[in-house]
């Protein structure tokens, strides 16, 4: 096994060397792009503040630093709560996990990953002294929660397959060996998470597969009470719970569920006390709307905020406690709720941004509805007026109209002369919300039309849009990406001979599929950490995350599901020799989501089946520290983007 690992690493190092040599002529362009991108990043950055009972908090990036420190306001001004810059010094990779301040604001739970494998070391910092306590939890995952008295911290642990399967409870100041197992999920299809509620009265644990979930609550004031199930577990039913203190003095749970409601509906439920309960005690409070996907409910003392998706946009709807089915007019606004931990807050911060506009934080007053801009993201030298963004639709193979967002420089015409880069993902009901990216203008300024394809399998048009692009319907995702590119060419919007396509992870699978199915359509393909050996990976239950993925892609042990996966698996369907566009593939040795052997195996087969084309296939692999989404740090990631854009621009020239 060790010899095999050594041979694989030697092979990957050779691939990286070939990539470095093959792109050496692009180094000046990449350096120029990198300089432009960095110039759009302010030397120092400070986030919007979030208020707690005693202090306000924010992240603050020192001049020239890769990472942001956590700071808070004090009577004397400001103090650094966590010096992330110092923690990351000398590390090739660094990523924070949880950063949760205790209710009394005296202790900070913080975790970090230093290799990119998503294994986080958890520590506790005494904010009165600034020193970390002795106890260290070496292997934790995302999510965590504090008890109401700040004495206990709940965290998740993943198994050898990187599946978070346990919730444990640590008493601050005691040995980690004494930590208490609170809940363990034996079903390998499920992953567990834990969080506190804004009310501070409950801790919510939930276990979730792709199609099914179960929630439990623990009494945050007495952590020995619970966990008790909120509604049991029913195959094919998902739900999440939020604790609420009602104005009448009572308490209950707000439950968002897809039971008999594809786009989800809102229920109320008692807080279980002393025993599990099932869903028979739930009461509907807001019915499903076919045209409005209900995503979550956030309870505050004065109202409930519902996050919904409607007409492709993310929206917040304010509803009173005594009329959860209401909400209209100034009670709605587009945007995303920023961190708002206070239950008795009278206003919240909402983030508005777009692909071409840096973010703006707006304070939304619950009572008056007044909006007040309190923060704007800086972007030195960037003028949003130079760019335009618009939405178009293109018919897919089955006639479904697929939305796509086109972003370009205002002087780049849509007359069939400009090249285009089409980005796509289309899985897990995920949505890439429009977000300012300091790298993108460098592409637009060079006359490229950047296109985001809102393919089925994503969640842009709700849960039904997602379901129409998964399992047996997965081909729709690939058809949609091709349809957008074909539509751009057919309608005379971009140069049909200069269209590139890009995507990451499940989006990398998308790139592999459209590379194989329509090699004639693309001038170049960028497949980042691609999931391309679909059948073999889904057969191997020992690979991290395979079992949890069967409900997304299929279980190949079942003949119909084997057949549909085999029909599109990029490794099993390579395009004919002599027809292939240029290809850039990425991977990372420490990636726990797409094992590095998968893109390596695909690249090897592609080279073997078309030797003459082989030099046009490059594999940029991280052989040291590095993560699923590439290098860490605000400048490290921009340098990576500059490399990718340099290659794309060279191919589209």
XYZ file of C-alpha atoms in Angstrom:
653
model
C 0.000 0.000 0.000
C 2.805 2.385 0.900
C 4.629 1.561 -2.333
C 1.442 2.222 -4.292
C 1.033 5.561 -2.531
C 4.627 6.475 -3.318
C 4.133 5.593 -6.990
C 0.957 7.653 -7.130
C 2.691 10.646 -5.558
C 5.592 10.300 -8.008
C 3.104 10.201 -10.863
C 1.260 13.265 -9.560
C 4.495 15.188 -9.117
C 5.365 14.391 -12.736
C 1.946 15.639 -13.849
C 2.436 18.862 -11.900
C 5.865 19.332 -13.424
C 4.371 18.836 -16.894
C 1.689 21.407 -16.111
C 4.273 23.914 -14.845
C 6.406 23.461 -17.959
C 3.454 23.581 -20.345
C 2.153 26.823 -18.868
C 5.513 28.553 -18.456
C 4.663 30.861 -21.373
C 1.632 32.065 -19.389
C 3.510 33.150 -16.280
C 3.749 36.793 -17.298
C 0.040 36.917 -18.120
C -0.839 35.150 -14.867
C 1.321 37.603 -12.933
C -0.372 40.530 -14.666
C -3.837 39.114 -13.918
C -2.856 38.442 -10.316
C -1.633 42.013 -9.888
C -4.906 43.365 -11.263
C -6.965 41.154 -8.967
C -4.942 42.032 -5.896
C -5.263 45.731 -6.733
C -9.058 45.396 -6.368
C -8.638 44.081 -2.825
C -8.242 46.785 -0.177
C -5.038 46.608 1.835
C -7.117 46.435 5.010
C -10.654 45.095 5.326
C -13.210 45.111 8.124
C -16.494 43.214 8.019
C -19.879 44.452 9.193
C -20.213 44.250 12.970
C -22.495 41.819 14.764
C -23.740 42.682 18.222
C -23.738 40.470 21.292
C -24.885 41.349 24.816
C -21.569 42.847 25.970
C -19.559 43.523 22.810
C -19.772 43.988 19.099
C -17.643 41.677 16.932
C -16.155 41.824 13.444
C -13.406 40.384 11.291
C -10.496 42.657 10.457
C -7.789 41.956 7.891
C -4.485 43.773 8.469
C -2.709 45.391 5.535
C -1.312 42.788 3.161
C -2.485 39.819 5.237
C -4.001 36.659 3.764
C -6.422 36.133 6.633
C -8.802 38.133 8.806
C -8.492 38.387 12.585
C -11.524 38.370 14.868
C -11.902 41.565 16.891
C -14.436 43.034 19.301
C -15.315 46.392 20.750
C -14.515 47.178 24.357
C -14.796 50.156 26.676
C -11.231 51.035 25.672
C -11.834 50.701 21.943
C -11.052 47.398 20.249
C -9.225 44.174 21.041
C -8.152 41.181 18.979
C -10.043 38.077 20.022
C -8.253 35.671 17.658
C -5.045 36.557 15.832
C -5.632 34.393 12.785
C -2.738 35.959 10.898
C -0.314 34.742 13.575
C -1.967 31.326 13.722
C -1.557 30.852 9.959
C 2.032 32.111 9.823
C 4.233 29.628 8.002
C 1.356 27.350 7.006
C 0.990 26.324 3.366
C -2.733 26.034 3.955
C -5.002 27.382 6.692
C -8.762 27.394 7.138
C -10.836 28.314 10.184
C -13.677 26.026 11.196
C -15.873 27.085 14.121
C -15.379 30.434 15.843
C -18.077 30.585 18.507
C -18.020 32.922 21.504
C -19.635 31.616 24.691
C -22.854 33.261 25.945
C -20.950 35.025 28.744
C -18.410 36.148 26.097
C -15.455 34.912 28.151
C -14.423 31.893 26.034
C -13.959 31.392 22.292
C -14.200 27.940 20.740
C -12.072 27.938 17.601
C -10.860 25.250 15.215
C -8.499 25.153 12.249
C -7.477 22.897 9.357
C -3.835 23.177 8.291
C -3.675 20.674 5.413
C -6.926 20.967 3.481
C -8.347 17.587 4.527
C -11.168 19.186 6.566
C -9.920 17.739 9.849
C -10.162 20.596 12.358
C -8.266 20.858 15.631
C -10.536 22.422 18.272
C -9.244 24.703 21.044
C -10.712 27.025 23.658
C -9.429 30.529 24.323
C -9.956 32.374 27.591
C -10.825 35.854 26.339
C -10.042 37.371 29.728
C -6.382 36.359 29.444
C -6.009 35.834 25.692
C -4.505 32.373 26.252
C -5.724 29.043 24.945
C -6.701 26.501 27.561
C -4.819 23.220 27.837
C -7.475 20.964 26.321
C -7.256 20.239 22.576
C -9.682 18.132 20.525
C -7.578 16.887 17.579
C -10.307 15.708 15.195
C -13.510 17.713 14.760
C -15.747 18.820 11.929
C -17.899 21.843 11.138
C -20.583 23.122 13.565
C -20.770 23.575 17.318
C -22.888 25.004 20.135
C -22.523 26.389 23.660
C -24.647 25.601 26.703
C -26.479 28.567 28.223
C -24.082 28.740 31.191
C -20.967 28.728 28.941
C -19.673 25.629 30.721
C -20.194 23.070 27.956
C -19.401 23.015 24.238
C -20.999 20.608 21.780
C -19.010 19.575 18.693
C -19.094 17.017 15.877
C -16.560 14.303 15.053
C -16.151 12.551 11.708
C -15.216 8.934 11.145
C -12.495 7.518 8.895
C -14.754 8.107 5.884
C -14.932 11.826 6.828
C -18.602 11.466 7.766
C -19.596 13.517 10.825
C -21.301 10.816 12.843
C -21.047 11.858 16.498
C -21.976 14.837 18.648
C -19.878 15.112 21.792
C -20.000 17.457 24.772
C -16.905 18.995 26.336
C -16.806 20.702 29.727
C -14.436 23.661 29.520
C -11.392 23.185 31.717
C -11.565 19.379 31.864
C -9.650 16.652 29.978
C -10.904 15.833 26.490
C -10.873 12.165 27.491
C -13.839 12.942 29.751
C -16.005 14.314 26.912
C -19.517 12.897 26.746
C -21.031 11.197 23.697
C -24.398 12.907 23.186
C -25.579 11.256 19.967
C -24.165 8.854 17.395
C -25.623 8.276 13.928
C -25.125 4.639 12.854
C -26.708 4.986 9.402
C -23.854 5.705 6.999
C -26.119 7.681 4.683
C -26.513 10.407 7.325
C -24.304 13.219 8.631
C -24.856 15.009 11.943
C -24.512 18.686 12.827
C -25.190 20.769 15.923
C -26.014 24.424 16.566
C -27.381 26.686 19.227
C -30.630 28.593 18.804
C -30.837 32.373 18.831
C -33.077 32.228 21.902
C -30.255 30.539 23.824
C -32.689 28.030 25.303
C -32.084 25.001 23.088
C -29.337 23.182 21.282
C -30.463 21.588 18.014
C -28.852 18.439 16.653
C -29.828 17.183 13.252
C -28.882 14.188 11.160
C -29.464 14.405 7.452
C -29.121 12.374 4.311
C -29.861 13.652 0.839
C -33.562 12.887 1.227
C -34.274 12.403 4.948
C -33.521 14.175 8.218
C -34.248 14.053 11.932
C -33.839 16.788 14.562
C -33.356 16.577 18.313
C -33.211 19.270 20.985
C -31.160 19.497 24.162
C -32.035 21.848 27.012
C -29.294 24.485 26.823
C -29.832 25.296 30.519
C -29.386 21.669 31.622
C -27.368 19.743 29.061
C -28.199 16.415 30.691
C -31.810 16.850 29.507
C -32.083 15.482 25.996
C -31.583 14.905 23.168
C -35.257 14.351 22.316
C -36.544 13.954 18.787
C -38.633 16.795 17.368
C -40.542 14.683 14.851
C -38.956 11.295 14.407
C -37.500 10.017 11.153
C -39.565 9.244 8.072
C -37.887 8.126 4.884
C -38.063 10.861 2.258
C -39.000 13.651 4.710
C -36.616 16.468 5.601
C -37.134 19.055 8.318
C -35.251 21.608 10.426
C -36.243 23.225 13.707
C -35.812 26.668 15.251
C -36.725 27.542 18.849
C -39.097 30.435 19.495
C -40.222 32.393 22.550
C -43.697 33.574 21.702
C -44.943 37.019 22.770
C -47.571 35.298 24.953
C -44.796 33.859 27.115
C -44.928 30.359 25.724
C -42.297 28.574 23.658
C -42.422 26.272 20.661
C -40.457 25.184 17.610
C -40.713 26.473 14.062
C -40.294 23.536 11.697
C -39.536 23.888 7.986
C -40.373 20.607 6.255
C -40.938 19.138 2.805
C -43.492 16.607 4.089
C -46.346 16.749 1.536
C -44.784 20.006 0.297
C -42.051 19.828 -2.337
C -41.119 23.497 -1.880
C -41.562 23.134 1.916
C -44.036 24.580 4.408
C -43.820 25.988 7.925
C -45.142 24.099 10.956
C -45.176 24.760 14.677
C -44.374 22.028 17.167
C -44.086 21.651 20.935
C -40.600 21.571 22.429
C -40.137 17.909 23.411
C -39.588 17.582 27.135
C -38.556 14.274 28.642
C -39.319 12.088 25.617
C -39.187 11.905 21.848
C -42.196 13.078 19.849
C -43.412 12.379 16.326
C -44.803 14.671 13.645
C -48.402 14.066 14.660
C -48.065 17.012 17.088
C -47.020 19.452 14.366
C -49.489 22.115 13.178
C -49.261 23.833 9.806
C -48.610 27.583 10.085
C -47.740 28.505 6.495
C -48.777 26.390 3.527
C -46.524 25.474 0.636
C -46.360 27.855 -2.311
C -45.447 26.167 -5.575
C -43.689 29.347 -6.698
C -41.791 30.089 -3.483
C -39.199 27.729 -2.028
C -39.130 28.063 1.785
C -35.532 27.636 2.935
C -35.433 28.530 6.647
C -37.095 30.356 9.536
C -35.245 32.652 11.973
C -37.003 33.648 15.174
C -36.536 37.027 16.867
C -38.417 38.547 19.777
C -40.393 40.886 17.526
C -40.959 38.756 14.430
C -39.941 35.743 12.379
C -37.789 36.100 9.261
C -38.399 33.567 6.530
C -35.744 32.992 3.879
C -37.341 32.049 0.573
C -36.361 31.726 -3.062
C -38.729 33.207 -5.618
C -38.181 33.912 -9.322
C -34.593 32.780 -8.864
C -33.886 35.388 -6.172
C -33.139 34.905 -2.476
C -35.556 36.940 -0.378
C -36.312 37.664 3.281
C -39.941 37.853 4.395
C -40.830 39.388 7.782
C -43.889 37.821 9.430
C -45.440 38.539 12.846
C -45.482 35.804 15.452
C -49.285 35.699 15.433
C -49.578 35.554 11.619
C -46.868 33.273 10.247
C -48.747 32.966 6.965
C -48.495 36.754 6.392
C -45.772 39.052 5.103
C -46.000 41.452 2.169
C -44.988 44.918 0.947
C -42.151 46.457 2.917
C -41.999 43.221 4.891
C -39.910 41.703 2.098
C -36.435 42.476 0.803
C -33.911 40.753 -1.423
C -30.618 39.675 0.088
C -29.049 37.348 2.588
C -29.308 37.567 6.385
C -25.937 38.324 7.939
C -24.884 37.118 11.371
C -27.523 38.372 13.803
C -27.135 36.508 17.118
C -29.349 38.655 19.389
C -32.879 37.349 19.937
C -34.196 40.736 21.086
C -32.685 42.639 18.146
C -34.921 45.330 16.653
C -33.092 45.265 13.336
C -30.931 42.900 11.305
C -28.199 43.230 8.714
C -28.928 42.101 5.172
C -26.220 41.670 2.531
C -26.853 42.800 -1.019
C -24.281 42.163 -3.744
C -24.000 41.079 -7.369
C -21.411 39.692 -9.752
C -20.291 43.226 -10.579
C -21.196 45.208 -7.419
C -19.262 44.780 -4.146
C -21.385 43.893 -1.132
C -23.482 46.351 0.840
C -24.771 45.630 4.353
C -28.144 47.204 5.060
C -29.720 47.557 8.481
C -33.398 46.584 8.223
C -35.545 47.925 11.066
C -38.316 45.524 12.064
C -40.804 48.129 13.227
C -40.468 50.891 10.647
C -39.102 48.932 7.728
C -36.462 51.635 7.289
C -33.270 50.660 5.503
C -29.891 52.095 6.423
C -26.685 51.266 4.601
C -24.093 50.659 7.315
C -21.216 49.032 5.421
C -19.876 48.789 1.900
C -17.226 46.376 0.661
C -14.303 48.263 -0.801
C -12.950 47.479 -4.257
C -10.178 49.944 -5.160
C -10.210 51.008 -8.794
C -13.356 49.052 -9.618
C -16.168 50.905 -11.389
C -19.371 48.820 -11.557
C -20.725 51.139 -14.234
C -18.255 49.615 -16.682
C -20.086 46.275 -16.626
C -23.551 44.962 -17.370
C -25.392 41.850 -16.237
C -28.534 40.396 -17.751
C -30.634 37.240 -17.638
C -31.498 35.186 -20.707
C -33.117 31.793 -21.209
C -32.249 29.055 -23.675
C -34.275 25.924 -24.548
C -32.759 22.647 -23.398
C -33.022 19.349 -25.249
C -36.472 18.613 -23.783
C -37.731 22.166 -24.364
C -37.250 23.395 -20.780
C -36.147 27.021 -20.703
C -32.820 27.267 -18.852
C -31.904 30.644 -17.300
C -28.393 31.981 -17.665
C -26.786 35.163 -16.353
C -24.541 36.988 -18.831
C -21.931 39.365 -17.409
C -19.700 41.496 -19.663
C -17.897 44.781 -20.077
C -20.348 47.342 -21.429
C -18.167 47.774 -24.525
C -18.115 44.028 -25.265
C -20.845 43.507 -27.850
C -23.247 40.583 -27.951
C -22.918 40.346 -31.725
C -21.201 36.989 -32.155
C -17.632 38.266 -32.017
C -16.697 37.895 -28.333
C -15.481 34.701 -26.643
C -17.369 33.275 -23.660
C -16.681 31.277 -20.504
C -19.720 29.337 -19.249
C -19.710 28.310 -15.579
C -21.996 25.586 -14.234
C -22.637 23.370 -11.211
C -26.176 21.960 -11.056
C -26.204 19.570 -8.081
C -27.414 19.250 -4.462
C -29.940 22.090 -4.910
C -26.942 24.369 -4.438
C -27.065 27.971 -5.610
C -24.081 30.241 -6.082
C -25.610 33.518 -4.993
C -24.379 36.497 -7.047
C -21.252 37.624 -5.228
C -18.547 40.155 -5.895
C -15.341 38.525 -7.111
C -12.255 40.746 -7.539
C -10.935 38.295 -10.135
C -13.837 38.497 -12.582
C -13.238 42.018 -14.009
C -9.845 40.884 -15.330
C -11.679 38.436 -17.557
C -14.386 40.903 -18.549
C -11.886 43.666 -19.324
C -10.347 41.379 -21.949
C -13.592 41.066 -23.838
C -14.805 37.727 -22.496
C -18.513 37.244 -21.783
C -18.848 35.344 -18.482
C -21.970 33.223 -18.279
C -23.480 31.441 -15.267
C -25.758 28.609 -16.385
C -28.549 27.956 -13.850
C -28.818 24.272 -14.705
C -31.320 21.787 -13.344
C -29.902 19.990 -10.342
C -29.277 23.368 -8.711
C -31.849 25.197 -6.623
C -32.280 28.448 -8.527
C -35.899 27.718 -9.411
C -36.765 25.741 -6.310
C -36.805 22.141 -5.164
C -38.539 20.913 -8.306
C -35.722 22.373 -10.405
C -33.272 20.366 -8.316
C -35.234 17.123 -8.526
C -35.360 17.443 -12.307
C -31.549 17.242 -12.397
C -30.644 14.355 -10.060
C -30.616 10.560 -10.112
C -32.351 9.340 -13.300
C -32.744 12.976 -14.432
C -29.025 13.829 -14.148
C -28.632 14.063 -17.917
C -30.759 17.221 -17.771
C -27.889 19.029 -15.990
C -25.544 18.223 -18.848
C -28.143 19.029 -21.501
C -28.724 22.421 -19.881
C -25.033 23.399 -19.917
C -24.799 22.437 -23.581
C -28.080 24.224 -24.336
C -26.814 27.487 -22.871
C -23.641 27.318 -24.963
C -25.556 26.320 -28.097
C -28.056 29.110 -27.468
C -25.314 31.705 -27.083
C -23.926 30.615 -30.452
C -27.269 30.125 -32.239
C -28.594 33.523 -31.176
C -25.462 35.230 -32.441
C -24.436 36.473 -28.998
C -20.869 35.102 -28.799
C -18.281 33.600 -31.115
C -19.357 29.951 -31.560
C -15.752 28.867 -32.056
C -14.536 30.422 -28.794
C -16.680 29.065 -25.972
C -15.039 27.594 -22.872
C -16.745 25.858 -19.941
C -15.760 25.557 -16.277
C -16.958 23.911 -13.062
C -15.755 22.451 -9.761
C -16.425 19.130 -7.980
C -19.943 18.102 -9.028
C -19.481 20.941 -11.505
C -16.302 19.146 -12.542
C -18.426 16.087 -13.318
C -20.575 18.401 -15.424
C -17.471 19.477 -17.341
C -16.364 15.887 -17.848
C -19.788 14.933 -19.178
C -20.108 17.833 -21.629
C -16.460 17.311 -22.674
C -17.403 13.771 -23.696
C -20.883 14.420 -25.056
C -20.176 17.534 -27.106
C -16.420 17.894 -27.640
C -17.137 19.957 -30.758
C -18.907 22.638 -28.730
C -15.938 23.767 -26.630
C -12.704 25.546 -27.349
C -11.525 24.674 -23.837
C -12.782 22.890 -20.711
C -11.753 23.524 -17.079
C -12.691 20.590 -14.821
C -11.719 21.399 -11.230
C -11.440 18.495 -8.759
C -13.874 16.594 -10.990
C -16.003 13.665 -9.840
C -15.539 11.709 -13.075
C -15.185 7.998 -12.256
C -18.815 7.872 -11.218
C -19.595 4.155 -11.312
C -16.391 2.912 -9.683
C -16.561 5.517 -6.925
C -20.197 4.806 -6.145
C -19.431 1.073 -5.983
C -16.681 1.611 -3.388
C -18.327 2.161 -0.018
C -14.919 2.588 1.640
C -14.279 5.879 -0.155
C -15.156 8.963 1.925
C -18.695 10.194 1.354
C -19.708 7.457 -1.145
C -22.581 6.023 0.898
C -23.954 9.474 1.694
C -23.960 10.231 -2.057
C -26.121 7.338 -3.254
C -29.284 9.435 -2.908
C -27.778 12.148 -5.133
C -26.284 10.052 -7.937
C -27.643 6.540 -7.499
C -26.573 3.184 -6.112
C -24.832 1.157 -8.846
C -25.686 -2.081 -7.075
C -29.170 -1.511 -8.497
C -29.229 -2.254 -12.221
C -31.341 0.724 -13.408
C -29.192 3.139 -11.413
C -25.991 1.495 -12.644
C -27.235 1.961 -16.210
C -27.987 5.667 -15.940
C -24.667 6.432 -14.225
C -22.693 4.378 -16.736
C -24.387 6.273 -19.551
C -22.805 9.597 -18.533
C -19.735 8.709 -16.414
C -16.879 10.664 -18.040
C -14.284 7.977 -17.317
C -16.449 5.376 -19.038
C -17.415 7.599 -21.991
C -14.329 9.267 -23.395
C -14.807 11.220 -26.622
C -13.398 9.984 -29.904
C -9.763 10.685 -30.589
C -9.122 13.721 -32.737
C -12.266 15.569 -31.597
C -11.236 16.855 -28.199
C -10.953 20.457 -26.977
C -8.119 21.607 -24.725
C -8.580 20.437 -21.144
C -7.357 21.711 -17.762
C -7.972 19.399 -14.786
C -7.213 20.121 -11.123
C -6.903 17.946 -8.028
C -5.438 17.887 -4.515
C -3.762 15.091 -2.570
C -5.526 16.086 0.665
C -8.969 16.518 -0.892
C -11.435 14.351 1.115
C -14.360 15.021 -1.213
C -12.980 13.954 -4.596
C -10.064 11.616 -4.008
C -7.078 12.664 -6.102
C -6.809 9.307 -7.831
C -10.118 10.025 -9.590
C -9.040 12.973 -11.784
C -5.595 11.347 -12.121
C -7.154 8.150 -13.470
C -9.358 10.097 -15.890
C -6.439 12.130 -17.208
C -4.395 8.953 -17.691
C -7.170 7.318 -19.701
C -7.681 10.411 -21.819
C -3.969 10.538 -22.607
C -3.882 6.834 -23.467
C -6.884 7.018 -25.810
C -5.659 10.053 -27.773
C -1.841 10.329 -27.629
C -1.624 13.116 -30.214
C -4.021 15.283 -28.211
C -2.363 14.394 -24.894
C -0.120 17.520 -24.677
C -3.292 19.643 -24.717
C -4.476 17.959 -21.517
C -3.006 19.490 -18.349
C -3.373 18.310 -14.752
C -2.722 20.961 -12.111
C -2.496 18.919 -8.915
C -1.712 20.137 -5.395
C 0.800 17.575 -4.118
C 1.279 19.326 -0.768
C -1.184 21.174 1.431
C -4.285 22.216 -0.444
C -8.038 21.809 -0.316
C -11.024 20.830 -2.411
C -11.546 24.422 -3.549
C -7.890 25.283 -4.095
C -5.347 27.329 -2.137
C -6.401 29.236 0.980
C -6.004 32.913 1.827
C -7.405 35.913 -0.004
C -4.285 36.368 -2.156
C -3.405 32.689 -2.460
C -6.756 31.964 -4.039
C -6.495 34.946 -6.387
C -3.123 33.660 -7.608
C -4.836 30.365 -8.418
C -7.643 32.167 -10.263
C -5.047 34.117 -12.228
C -3.473 30.833 -13.387
C -6.813 29.452 -14.525
C -7.826 32.667 -16.261
C -4.453 32.911 -18.002
C -4.940 29.433 -19.440
C -8.541 30.185 -20.486
C -7.600 33.483 -22.124
C -4.765 31.802 -24.004
C -7.160 29.147 -25.309
C -9.806 31.706 -26.296
C -7.396 34.116 -27.972
